[in-house]
Amino acid sequence: MAGAANSPRQRMINLMYLVFISMMALNMGKEVLSAFGLMNEKLQAANERYQSTNEAVFAELEKKEQEKPEEYAESLKKAREVRDASNEYYAYLGELKEDIMKQAGTTEKERKDYQVMDKSDKLDERFFKTDGLKPDGQKFLDNIKNYRDKLVSLLDEKKDAALIAVIQERFSTGENDKVKDREGNSVGWVQYNYEGFPYIAAVTKFSQLQSDVRQTEQDFYKAMLGEKMKEELSMKHYTTLLEQSRGAYYANQEFDGAIVLGRKDNSTKPKKVDLKLDGRPIPESQVEVVEGKIKLKVNTGNVGDHKIEGTLIYEQNGEETPVDVVQSFTTIPRPNEAVISADKMNVVYRGVVNPMTISMPGVPDNQVNASAPGLSRKSGPNYIMKPGAGSSEVTIVVTGTFDGQKFSSSKKFRVKDIPKPEGAILKTTGAVKLAKANILAGELSVAFNDFDFDLSTKVNSFRILVPGQPSVVVQGSRVSASAPAAAAVNRAKKGDVIQISEIRYSVSGYSGTPKPATPISIEVL
């Protein structure tokens, strides 16, 4: 019945509803606190980015002042005042945030746990009293107003009206430092915005003020730069530049260069184009204006240098301003044959490394490719060729890419074996005369006379024949390496001719079978 007392069960259900509603309200408050904390983190990160940008813009102002002190000295002076005032106020807000954190008793760990920063008593005790603001609260209000008024005083009421309005809005403290609350009552601006707010909400608001400071500082710098740049953007400060897709052009190829001003935009459009190529007028059909560029579509003509001269007429403030054009470009022959040369001679030798230089006129080395059996690239135009066995000639095919087109050329080279070397003792070839001691101690070698390759060789064995005695095979490159051979030489008589033949040797890096070396004849002294 409606008037009957609730049963214990019903009272328990009602109590559970109350607890559930309270928990929802508690969770909602924690979510709001976390949202403030995350917003504060984003504001702090944004403030750091603003600071970097402001430093770059200020540096640009300083650079301009060094280049043109008579034009930028006053602007830089004002910018320094803005920077100093901004840094001072920004630092004050930072100290205020830190003090509130300390007064709130938050540890370093708790500063990231925004849900525990739900009190307001410490900030309220610092800023407010029963009938108004405490000294710290009044200082907070005065600092906002002083910063705002300082920046406004540096601006021109008419010329900088838009920026003044932005500054006054960002740092507004209401009419006579009062605002209307939801009931329409007049309350203090500081009380309305900060009294009774959780710590994290107040800290976030301070970070927002810091963000406004950096944004305003940046707006001020850009305004100072922009005002002076208007004068520099006058046509009389421009010069013409020639843009080309390449450094030179082929004969009878379309020249796709563009004559541009220092600034390229659609507003920079000449009223009249009067240009000549090598003294001949360029027709309008071969001229196109795109984004401030005067693009030319003319034939490059014959090989050699060509000059573009004339005048571009621009309209400025109702008057025609001429800009003189004096530019040039070079036309080069189109590549039709590769240049290939063997660095040592006009053939390549089998089994050894043949250095080669391969290039194509007018084509960069990285756009030239050469191919052939045994050919490999070292770097740039430098290649090495190592022909294999069985071939008597090799064809090198070269392909160059230029302006999207490919050009090919080929050349044949004869492939030869390395020549037959001469046997030598003490670096002397042919018929020699030596004393027995020199024959015994002398080292045998092979010599590739009139061969331009530097080959590293080593004698491995040879046969020695002393008159009247059996021949002896020696392992090594000296007669003294074999006792029988040394004994045979010691028994030789003056005038005897000793024959050294069947000289076996190896060549470092050579992949083939070297030809036998010629014998050595030694007359005993």
PDB file of C-alpha atoms in Angstrom, residues 63-211:
ATOM      1  CA  LYS A  63      68.810  38.985 -39.263  1.00  0.00           C
ATOM      2  CA  LYS A  64      66.722  41.555 -41.108  1.00  0.00           C
ATOM      3  CA  GLU A  65      67.884  44.256 -38.710  1.00  0.00           C
ATOM      4  CA  GLN A  66      71.523  43.368 -39.382  1.00  0.00           C
ATOM      5  CA  GLU A  67      70.949  43.500 -43.133  1.00  0.00           C
ATOM      6  CA  LYS A  68      68.866  46.692 -43.119  1.00  0.00           C
ATOM      7  CA  PRO A  69      69.182  48.429 -39.739  1.00  0.00           C
ATOM      8  CA  GLU A  70      67.563  51.632 -40.955  1.00  0.00           C
ATOM      9  CA  GLU A  71      64.359  49.735 -41.805  1.00  0.00           C
ATOM     10  CA  TYR A  72      64.144  47.141 -39.029  1.00  0.00           C
ATOM     11  CA  ALA A  73      65.740  48.802 -35.983  1.00  0.00           C
ATOM     12  CA  GLU A  74      62.458  50.149 -34.579  1.00  0.00           C
ATOM     13  CA  SER A  75      60.579  46.902 -35.229  1.00  0.00           C
ATOM     14  CA  LEU A  76      63.294  44.866 -33.494  1.00  0.00           C
ATOM     15  CA  LYS A  77      63.234  47.230 -30.515  1.00  0.00           C
ATOM     16  CA  LYS A  78      59.492  46.652 -30.071  1.00  0.00           C
ATOM     17  CA  ALA A  79      59.923  42.915 -30.585  1.00  0.00           C
ATOM     18  CA  ARG A  80      62.502  42.802 -27.778  1.00  0.00           C
ATOM     19  CA  GLU A  81      60.072  44.561 -25.441  1.00  0.00           C
ATOM     20  CA  VAL A  82      57.372  42.037 -26.339  1.00  0.00           C
ATOM     21  CA  ARG A  83      59.758  39.123 -25.840  1.00  0.00           C
ATOM     22  CA  ASP A  84      60.915  40.370 -22.431  1.00  0.00           C
ATOM     23  CA  ALA A  85      57.368  41.092 -21.232  1.00  0.00           C
ATOM     24  CA  SER A  86      56.149  37.716 -22.505  1.00  0.00           C
ATOM     25  CA  ASN A  87      58.991  35.770 -20.907  1.00  0.00           C
ATOM     26  CA  GLU A  88      58.468  37.554 -17.579  1.00  0.00           C
ATOM     27  CA  TYR A  89      54.719  36.908 -17.502  1.00  0.00           C
ATOM     28  CA  TYR A  90      55.140  33.331 -18.774  1.00  0.00           C
ATOM     29  CA  ALA A  91      57.672  32.609 -16.009  1.00  0.00           C
ATOM     30  CA  TYR A  92      55.316  34.089 -13.381  1.00  0.00           C
ATOM     31  CA  LEU A  93      52.536  31.744 -14.490  1.00  0.00           C
ATOM     32  CA  GLY A  94      54.945  28.813 -14.386  1.00  0.00           C
ATOM     33  CA  GLU A  95      56.009  29.652 -10.818  1.00  0.00           C
ATOM     34  CA  LEU A  96      52.365  30.020  -9.841  1.00  0.00           C
ATOM     35  CA  LYS A  97      51.570  26.539 -11.150  1.00  0.00           C
ATOM     36  CA  GLU A  98      54.514  25.053  -9.286  1.00  0.00           C
ATOM     37  CA  ASP A  99      53.569  26.793  -6.026  1.00  0.00           C
ATOM     38  CA  ILE A 100      50.003  25.509  -6.247  1.00  0.00           C
ATOM     39  CA  MET A 101      51.270  21.980  -6.764  1.00  0.00           C
ATOM     40  CA  LYS A 102      53.511  22.278  -3.712  1.00  0.00           C
ATOM     41  CA  GLN A 103      50.771  23.849  -1.578  1.00  0.00           C
ATOM     42  CA  ALA A 104      48.432  21.059  -2.612  1.00  0.00           C
ATOM     43  CA  GLY A 105      50.974  18.638  -1.180  1.00  0.00           C
ATOM     44  CA  THR A 106      51.183  16.586  -4.365  1.00  0.00           C
ATOM     45  CA  THR A 107      54.199  14.380  -4.910  1.00  0.00           C
ATOM     46  CA  GLU A 108      55.913  13.959  -8.272  1.00  0.00           C
ATOM     47  CA  LYS A 109      54.001  10.722  -8.771  1.00  0.00           C
ATOM     48  CA  GLU A 110      50.670  12.296  -7.807  1.00  0.00           C
ATOM     49  CA  ARG A 111      51.116  15.074 -10.362  1.00  0.00           C
ATOM     50  CA  LYS A 112      50.253  12.562 -13.060  1.00  0.00           C
ATOM     51  CA  ASP A 113      47.329  11.169 -11.013  1.00  0.00           C
ATOM     52  CA  TYR A 114      44.906  13.950 -11.851  1.00  0.00           C
ATOM     53  CA  GLN A 115      42.017  12.283 -10.018  1.00  0.00           C
ATOM     54  CA  VAL A 116      43.542  13.173  -6.615  1.00  0.00           C
ATOM     55  CA  MET A 117      43.871  16.880  -7.536  1.00  0.00           C
ATOM     56  CA  ASP A 118      40.238  17.649  -6.753  1.00  0.00           C
ATOM     57  CA  LYS A 119      40.719  20.146  -3.899  1.00  0.00           C
ATOM     58  CA  SER A 120      40.640  23.942  -4.155  1.00  0.00           C
ATOM     59  CA  ASP A 121      41.282  25.135  -0.602  1.00  0.00           C
ATOM     60  CA  LYS A 122      44.966  26.054  -1.011  1.00  0.00           C
ATOM     61  CA  LEU A 123      44.378  28.220  -4.103  1.00  0.00           C
ATOM     62  CA  ASP A 124      41.322  29.803  -2.493  1.00  0.00           C
ATOM     63  CA  GLU A 125      43.317  30.613   0.654  1.00  0.00           C
ATOM     64  CA  ARG A 126      46.064  32.203  -1.470  1.00  0.00           C
ATOM     65  CA  PHE A 127      43.889  34.330  -3.755  1.00  0.00           C
ATOM     66  CA  PHE A 128      40.675  35.167  -1.933  1.00  0.00           C
ATOM     67  CA  LYS A 129      39.297  36.682   1.253  1.00  0.00           C
ATOM     68  CA  THR A 130      35.743  37.301   2.361  1.00  0.00           C
ATOM     69  CA  ASP A 131      35.349  40.703   0.746  1.00  0.00           C
ATOM     70  CA  GLY A 132      37.653  40.396  -2.279  1.00  0.00           C
ATOM     71  CA  LEU A 133      41.198  39.483  -3.290  1.00  0.00           C
ATOM     72  CA  LYS A 134      44.252  38.856  -1.179  1.00  0.00           C
ATOM     73  CA  PRO A 135      47.594  40.422  -2.332  1.00  0.00           C
ATOM     74  CA  ASP A 136      48.483  37.333  -4.406  1.00  0.00           C
ATOM     75  CA  GLY A 137      45.079  37.389  -6.051  1.00  0.00           C
ATOM     76  CA  GLN A 138      45.406  41.096  -6.839  1.00  0.00           C
ATOM     77  CA  LYS A 139      48.915  40.496  -8.219  1.00  0.00           C
ATOM     78  CA  PHE A 140      47.547  37.796 -10.504  1.00  0.00           C
ATOM     79  CA  LEU A 141      44.910  40.195 -11.841  1.00  0.00           C
ATOM     80  CA  ASP A 142      47.382  43.080 -12.222  1.00  0.00           C
ATOM     81  CA  ASN A 143      49.868  40.932 -14.145  1.00  0.00           C
ATOM     82  CA  ILE A 144      47.259  40.019 -16.754  1.00  0.00           C
ATOM     83  CA  LYS A 145      46.213  43.634 -17.215  1.00  0.00           C
ATOM     84  CA  ASN A 146      49.786  44.967 -17.263  1.00  0.00           C
ATOM     85  CA  TYR A 147      50.859  42.449 -19.906  1.00  0.00           C
ATOM     86  CA  ARG A 148      47.833  43.236 -22.059  1.00  0.00           C
ATOM     87  CA  ASP A 149      48.281  47.010 -21.777  1.00  0.00           C
ATOM     88  CA  LYS A 150      52.033  46.782 -22.445  1.00  0.00           C
ATOM     89  CA  LEU A 151      51.533  45.009 -25.771  1.00  0.00           C
ATOM     90  CA  VAL A 152      48.683  47.268 -26.853  1.00  0.00           C
ATOM     91  CA  SER A 153      50.828  50.342 -26.161  1.00  0.00           C
ATOM     92  CA  LEU A 154      53.403  49.122 -28.701  1.00  0.00           C
ATOM     93  CA  LEU A 155      50.855  48.896 -31.524  1.00  0.00           C
ATOM     94  CA  ASP A 156      49.265  51.457 -33.819  1.00  0.00           C
ATOM     95  CA  GLU A 157      45.531  51.898 -33.144  1.00  0.00           C
ATOM     96  CA  LYS A 158      44.619  52.066 -36.832  1.00  0.00           C
ATOM     97  CA  LYS A 159      47.225  49.952 -38.566  1.00  0.00           C
ATOM     98  CA  ASP A 160      47.207  47.191 -35.928  1.00  0.00           C
ATOM     99  CA  ALA A 161      43.530  47.338 -34.961  1.00  0.00           C
ATOM    100  CA  ALA A 162      42.942  43.650 -35.675  1.00  0.00           C
ATOM    101  CA  LEU A 163      45.863  42.489 -33.506  1.00  0.00           C
ATOM    102  CA  ILE A 164      44.857  44.859 -30.697  1.00  0.00           C
ATOM    103  CA  ALA A 165      41.365  43.357 -30.693  1.00  0.00           C
ATOM    104  CA  VAL A 166      42.820  39.840 -30.446  1.00  0.00           C
ATOM    105  CA  ILE A 167      45.074  40.785 -27.519  1.00  0.00           C
ATOM    106  CA  GLN A 168      42.253  42.492 -25.631  1.00  0.00           C
ATOM    107  CA  GLU A 169      40.015  39.465 -26.100  1.00  0.00           C
ATOM    108  CA  ARG A 170      42.660  36.928 -25.045  1.00  0.00           C
ATOM    109  CA  PHE A 171      43.525  38.796 -21.853  1.00  0.00           C
ATOM    110  CA  SER A 172      40.141  40.306 -21.070  1.00  0.00           C
ATOM    111  CA  THR A 173      39.281  40.658 -17.356  1.00  0.00           C
ATOM    112  CA  GLY A 174      35.747  41.882 -17.922  1.00  0.00           C
ATOM    113  CA  GLU A 175      34.292  45.340 -17.444  1.00  0.00           C
ATOM    114  CA  ASN A 176      35.942  46.910 -14.394  1.00  0.00           C
ATOM    115  CA  ASP A 177      37.302  43.442 -13.610  1.00  0.00           C
ATOM    116  CA  LYS A 178      33.746  42.128 -13.168  1.00  0.00           C
ATOM    117  CA  VAL A 179      31.675  39.533 -15.061  1.00  0.00           C
ATOM    118  CA  LYS A 180      28.115  38.190 -14.812  1.00  0.00           C
ATOM    119  CA  ASP A 181      27.508  34.729 -13.358  1.00  0.00           C
ATOM    120  CA  ARG A 182      24.712  32.366 -14.435  1.00  0.00           C
ATOM    121  CA  GLU A 183      22.179  34.166 -12.231  1.00  0.00           C
ATOM    122  CA  GLY A 184      23.149  37.534 -13.693  1.00  0.00           C
ATOM    123  CA  ASN A 185      24.981  38.679 -10.578  1.00  0.00           C
ATOM    124  CA  SER A 186      28.146  40.784 -10.937  1.00  0.00           C
ATOM    125  CA  VAL A 187      31.189  38.956  -9.529  1.00  0.00           C
ATOM    126  CA  GLY A 188      34.925  39.510  -9.712  1.00  0.00           C
ATOM    127  CA  TRP A 189      36.681  38.128 -12.803  1.00  0.00           C
ATOM    128  CA  VAL A 190      39.254  36.236 -10.744  1.00  0.00           C
ATOM    129  CA  GLN A 191      36.599  34.824  -8.401  1.00  0.00           C
ATOM    130  CA  TYR A 192      34.438  33.714 -11.328  1.00  0.00           C
ATOM    131  CA  ASN A 193      37.292  31.914 -13.089  1.00  0.00           C
ATOM    132  CA  TYR A 194      39.318  30.446 -10.213  1.00  0.00           C
ATOM    133  CA  GLU A 195      37.475  30.353  -6.867  1.00  0.00           C
ATOM    134  CA  GLY A 196      36.384  26.865  -5.864  1.00  0.00           C
ATOM    135  CA  PHE A 197      38.002  25.165  -8.867  1.00  0.00           C
ATOM    136  CA  PRO A 198      39.997  21.917  -8.396  1.00  0.00           C
ATOM    137  CA  TYR A 199      43.779  22.287  -8.523  1.00  0.00           C
ATOM    138  CA  ILE A 200      44.095  20.577 -11.895  1.00  0.00           C
ATOM    139  CA  ALA A 201      41.448  22.871 -13.418  1.00  0.00           C
ATOM    140  CA  ALA A 202      43.280  25.972 -12.175  1.00  0.00           C
ATOM    141  CA  VAL A 203      46.642  24.668 -13.388  1.00  0.00           C
ATOM    142  CA  THR A 204      45.143  23.953 -16.817  1.00  0.00           C
ATOM    143  CA  LYS A 205      43.778  27.496 -16.983  1.00  0.00           C
ATOM    144  CA  PHE A 206      47.220  28.866 -16.150  1.00  0.00           C
ATOM    145  CA  SER A 207      48.688  26.732 -18.959  1.00  0.00           C
ATOM    146  CA  GLN A 208      46.059  28.174 -21.290  1.00  0.00           C
ATOM    147  CA  LEU A 209      47.183  31.675 -20.310  1.00  0.00           C
ATOM    148  CA  GLN A 210      50.771  30.663 -21.080  1.00  0.00           C
ATOM    149  CA  SER A 211      49.615  29.419 -24.474  1.00  0.00           C
TER     150      SER A 211
END
